[in-house]
Amino acid sequence: AAGALILFFLDSSWALVLGGVILMVGYLLGTSVLGAELRDQTPEEKAGSLQGVRMVFAVLLPMIIGSNVSLLVFQQPGLDAYGEPTKIPDHWMFLVTAASCLLALAPASWLFLTRKRAEAQEKPQ
């Protein structure tokens, strides 16, 4: 979310590089943690059986949802490479990106807290 906010509010070259790096590092770390956690929670005899599910939720759904949300957010009309009318991306997409990151934190926080409570109850006192 921090990288997206930098990209939304600042437009100098160094800010674009910094915001882009922060945004991509966050994305790559998030998907890496998701994949590792899924693998850790998968029983040994079922290893690999849920990787397709991970790909659906980490790649397919964000591509479908993101492209449709972007059509709602983009305001500038323009022409594509073939001369067809289309909407041109603008800086508002970064604010939507930050909002979606913050929305994703709600279930992630709930999962983290639920797991910590379960671990605390399992530990013998």
PDB file of C-alpha atoms in Angstrom:
ATOM      1  CA  ALA A   1       0.000   0.000   0.000  1.00  0.00           C
ATOM      2  CA  ALA A   2       2.909   2.351   0.727  1.00  0.00           C
ATOM      3  CA  GLY A   3       4.308   2.013  -2.790  1.00  0.00           C
ATOM      4  CA  ALA A   4       0.898   2.644  -4.330  1.00  0.00           C
ATOM      5  CA  LEU A   5       0.431   5.767  -2.212  1.00  0.00           C
ATOM      6  CA  ILE A   6       3.844   7.063  -3.287  1.00  0.00           C
ATOM      7  CA  LEU A   7       2.876   6.486  -6.917  1.00  0.00           C
ATOM      8  CA  PHE A   8      -0.474   8.225  -6.398  1.00  0.00           C
ATOM      9  CA  PHE A   9       0.755  11.368  -4.663  1.00  0.00           C
ATOM     10  CA  LEU A  10       4.183  11.935  -6.248  1.00  0.00           C
ATOM     11  CA  ASP A  11       5.075  12.150  -9.918  1.00  0.00           C
ATOM     12  CA  SER A  12       8.814  12.759 -10.072  1.00  0.00           C
ATOM     13  CA  SER A  13      11.061  10.121 -11.613  1.00  0.00           C
ATOM     14  CA  TRP A  14      12.739   9.093  -8.370  1.00  0.00           C
ATOM     15  CA  ALA A  15       9.354   8.749  -6.643  1.00  0.00           C
ATOM     16  CA  LEU A  16       8.069   6.554  -9.471  1.00  0.00           C
ATOM     17  CA  VAL A  17      11.083   4.265  -9.165  1.00  0.00           C
ATOM     18  CA  LEU A  18      10.848   4.139  -5.368  1.00  0.00           C
ATOM     19  CA  GLY A  19       7.093   3.568  -5.375  1.00  0.00           C
ATOM     20  CA  GLY A  20       7.336   0.909  -8.077  1.00  0.00           C
ATOM     21  CA  VAL A  21      10.077  -0.960  -6.237  1.00  0.00           C
ATOM     22  CA  ILE A  22       8.167  -0.873  -2.944  1.00  0.00           C
ATOM     23  CA  LEU A  23       4.963  -1.966  -4.678  1.00  0.00           C
ATOM     24  CA  MET A  24       6.611  -4.903  -6.464  1.00  0.00           C
ATOM     25  CA  VAL A  25       8.617  -6.010  -3.426  1.00  0.00           C
ATOM     26  CA  GLY A  26       5.394  -6.064  -1.418  1.00  0.00           C
ATOM     27  CA  TYR A  27       3.630  -8.086  -4.101  1.00  0.00           C
ATOM     28  CA  LEU A  28       6.477 -10.585  -4.448  1.00  0.00           C
ATOM     29  CA  LEU A  29       6.850 -10.993  -0.684  1.00  0.00           C
ATOM     30  CA  GLY A  30       3.108 -11.435  -0.267  1.00  0.00           C
ATOM     31  CA  THR A  31       2.798 -14.121  -2.914  1.00  0.00           C
ATOM     32  CA  SER A  32       5.928 -15.873  -1.615  1.00  0.00           C
ATOM     33  CA  VAL A  33       4.546 -15.964   1.914  1.00  0.00           C
ATOM     34  CA  LEU A  34       1.207 -17.197   0.602  1.00  0.00           C
ATOM     35  CA  GLY A  35       2.861 -20.024  -1.322  1.00  0.00           C
ATOM     36  CA  ALA A  36       5.106 -21.008   1.583  1.00  0.00           C
ATOM     37  CA  GLU A  37       2.239 -20.960   4.075  1.00  0.00           C
ATOM     38  CA  LEU A  38       0.067 -23.042   1.774  1.00  0.00           C
ATOM     39  CA  ARG A  39       2.879 -25.570   1.423  1.00  0.00           C
ATOM     40  CA  ASP A  40       3.444 -25.637   5.195  1.00  0.00           C
ATOM     41  CA  GLN A  41      -0.247 -26.262   5.868  1.00  0.00           C
ATOM     42  CA  THR A  42      -0.587 -28.990   3.218  1.00  0.00           C
ATOM     43  CA  PRO A  43      -0.157 -32.555   4.538  1.00  0.00           C
ATOM     44  CA  GLU A  44       2.978 -34.324   3.285  1.00  0.00           C
ATOM     45  CA  GLU A  45       1.052 -36.886   1.203  1.00  0.00           C
ATOM     46  CA  LYS A  46      -0.935 -34.113  -0.529  1.00  0.00           C
ATOM     47  CA  ALA A  47       2.079 -31.973  -1.486  1.00  0.00           C
ATOM     48  CA  GLY A  48       1.410 -30.104  -4.703  1.00  0.00           C
ATOM     49  CA  SER A  49      -2.301 -30.867  -4.808  1.00  0.00           C
ATOM     50  CA  LEU A  50      -3.315 -27.337  -3.780  1.00  0.00           C
ATOM     51  CA  GLN A  51      -0.880 -25.420  -5.968  1.00  0.00           C
ATOM     52  CA  GLY A  52      -3.549 -25.012  -8.644  1.00  0.00           C
ATOM     53  CA  VAL A  53      -5.860 -23.451  -6.070  1.00  0.00           C
ATOM     54  CA  ARG A  54      -3.087 -21.049  -5.095  1.00  0.00           C
ATOM     55  CA  MET A  55      -2.610 -20.079  -8.734  1.00  0.00           C
ATOM     56  CA  VAL A  56      -6.329 -19.373  -9.091  1.00  0.00           C
ATOM     57  CA  PHE A  57      -6.411 -17.101  -6.041  1.00  0.00           C
ATOM     58  CA  ALA A  58      -2.975 -15.480  -6.459  1.00  0.00           C
ATOM     59  CA  VAL A  59      -2.939 -15.029 -10.248  1.00  0.00           C
ATOM     60  CA  LEU A  60      -6.224 -15.681 -12.056  1.00  0.00           C
ATOM     61  CA  LEU A  61      -8.705 -13.871  -9.816  1.00  0.00           C
ATOM     62  CA  PRO A  62      -6.519 -10.755  -9.362  1.00  0.00           C
ATOM     63  CA  MET A  63      -6.100 -10.542 -13.145  1.00  0.00           C
ATOM     64  CA  ILE A  64      -9.844 -10.776 -13.756  1.00  0.00           C
ATOM     65  CA  ILE A  65     -10.891  -8.525 -10.886  1.00  0.00           C
ATOM     66  CA  GLY A  66      -8.098  -6.006 -11.497  1.00  0.00           C
ATOM     67  CA  SER A  67      -8.823  -5.542 -15.177  1.00  0.00           C
ATOM     68  CA  ASN A  68     -12.542  -5.035 -14.535  1.00  0.00           C
ATOM     69  CA  VAL A  69     -11.984  -2.620 -11.646  1.00  0.00           C
ATOM     70  CA  SER A  70      -9.528  -0.659 -13.768  1.00  0.00           C
ATOM     71  CA  LEU A  71     -12.187  -0.103 -16.418  1.00  0.00           C
ATOM     72  CA  LEU A  72     -14.350   1.500 -13.742  1.00  0.00           C
ATOM     73  CA  VAL A  73     -11.529   3.664 -12.382  1.00  0.00           C
ATOM     74  CA  PHE A  74      -9.895   4.921 -15.579  1.00  0.00           C
ATOM     75  CA  GLN A  75     -11.463   8.227 -16.600  1.00  0.00           C
ATOM     76  CA  GLN A  76      -9.354   9.456 -19.531  1.00  0.00           C
ATOM     77  CA  PRO A  77     -10.640   8.461 -22.961  1.00  0.00           C
ATOM     78  CA  GLY A  78      -8.056   7.758 -25.614  1.00  0.00           C
ATOM     79  CA  LEU A  79      -7.083   5.557 -28.540  1.00  0.00           C
ATOM     80  CA  ASP A  80      -5.184   2.287 -28.368  1.00  0.00           C
ATOM     81  CA  ALA A  81      -2.440   1.187 -30.793  1.00  0.00           C
ATOM     82  CA  TYR A  82      -5.070   0.156 -33.354  1.00  0.00           C
ATOM     83  CA  GLY A  83      -6.977   3.432 -33.248  1.00  0.00           C
ATOM     84  CA  GLU A  84      -9.842   1.970 -31.223  1.00  0.00           C
ATOM     85  CA  PRO A  85     -11.384   4.087 -28.451  1.00  0.00           C
ATOM     86  CA  THR A  86     -10.370   2.957 -24.979  1.00  0.00           C
ATOM     87  CA  LYS A  87      -9.772   4.305 -21.496  1.00  0.00           C
ATOM     88  CA  ILE A  88      -6.219   5.318 -20.623  1.00  0.00           C
ATOM     89  CA  PRO A  89      -4.757   4.423 -17.217  1.00  0.00           C
ATOM     90  CA  ASP A  90      -4.286   7.338 -14.848  1.00  0.00           C
ATOM     91  CA  HIS A  91      -2.916   7.850 -11.336  1.00  0.00           C
ATOM     92  CA  TRP A  92      -6.210   6.813  -9.664  1.00  0.00           C
ATOM     93  CA  MET A  93      -5.345   3.158 -10.208  1.00  0.00           C
ATOM     94  CA  PHE A  94      -2.688   3.476  -7.503  1.00  0.00           C
ATOM     95  CA  LEU A  95      -5.229   4.684  -4.952  1.00  0.00           C
ATOM     96  CA  VAL A  96      -7.441   1.702  -5.793  1.00  0.00           C
ATOM     97  CA  THR A  97      -4.381  -0.540  -5.411  1.00  0.00           C
ATOM     98  CA  ALA A  98      -3.678   0.878  -1.950  1.00  0.00           C
ATOM     99  CA  ALA A  99      -7.324   0.391  -0.949  1.00  0.00           C
ATOM    100  CA  SER A 100      -7.310  -3.221  -2.124  1.00  0.00           C
ATOM    101  CA  CYS A 101      -4.094  -3.861  -0.172  1.00  0.00           C
ATOM    102  CA  LEU A 102      -5.705  -2.484   2.962  1.00  0.00           C
ATOM    103  CA  LEU A 103      -8.828  -4.579   2.349  1.00  0.00           C
ATOM    104  CA  ALA A 104      -6.642  -7.678   2.051  1.00  0.00           C
ATOM    105  CA  LEU A 105      -5.104  -6.934   5.449  1.00  0.00           C
ATOM    106  CA  ALA A 106      -8.425  -7.499   7.238  1.00  0.00           C
ATOM    107  CA  PRO A 107      -8.754 -11.255   6.545  1.00  0.00           C
ATOM    108  CA  ALA A 108      -4.981 -11.729   6.824  1.00  0.00           C
ATOM    109  CA  SER A 109      -4.982 -10.114  10.276  1.00  0.00           C
ATOM    110  CA  TRP A 110      -7.959 -12.217  11.345  1.00  0.00           C
ATOM    111  CA  LEU A 111      -6.190 -15.396  10.191  1.00  0.00           C
ATOM    112  CA  PHE A 112      -2.977 -14.412  11.971  1.00  0.00           C
ATOM    113  CA  LEU A 113      -4.766 -13.623  15.249  1.00  0.00           C
ATOM    114  CA  THR A 114      -6.864 -16.797  15.081  1.00  0.00           C
ATOM    115  CA  ARG A 115      -3.756 -18.907  14.539  1.00  0.00           C
ATOM    116  CA  LYS A 116      -1.893 -17.198  17.406  1.00  0.00           C
ATOM    117  CA  ARG A 117      -4.831 -17.827  19.771  1.00  0.00           C
ATOM    118  CA  ALA A 118      -4.976 -21.489  18.732  1.00  0.00           C
ATOM    119  CA  GLU A 119      -1.230 -21.882  19.292  1.00  0.00           C
ATOM    120  CA  ALA A 120      -1.503 -20.224  22.715  1.00  0.00           C
ATOM    121  CA  GLN A 121      -4.276 -22.628  23.740  1.00  0.00           C
ATOM    122  CA  GLU A 122      -2.282 -25.663  22.546  1.00  0.00           C
ATOM    123  CA  LYS A 123       0.813 -24.786  24.572  1.00  0.00           C
ATOM    124  CA  PRO A 124       0.902 -26.413  28.000  1.00  0.00           C
ATOM    125  CA  GLN A 125       1.161 -23.815  30.732  1.00  0.00           C
TER     126      GLN A 125
END
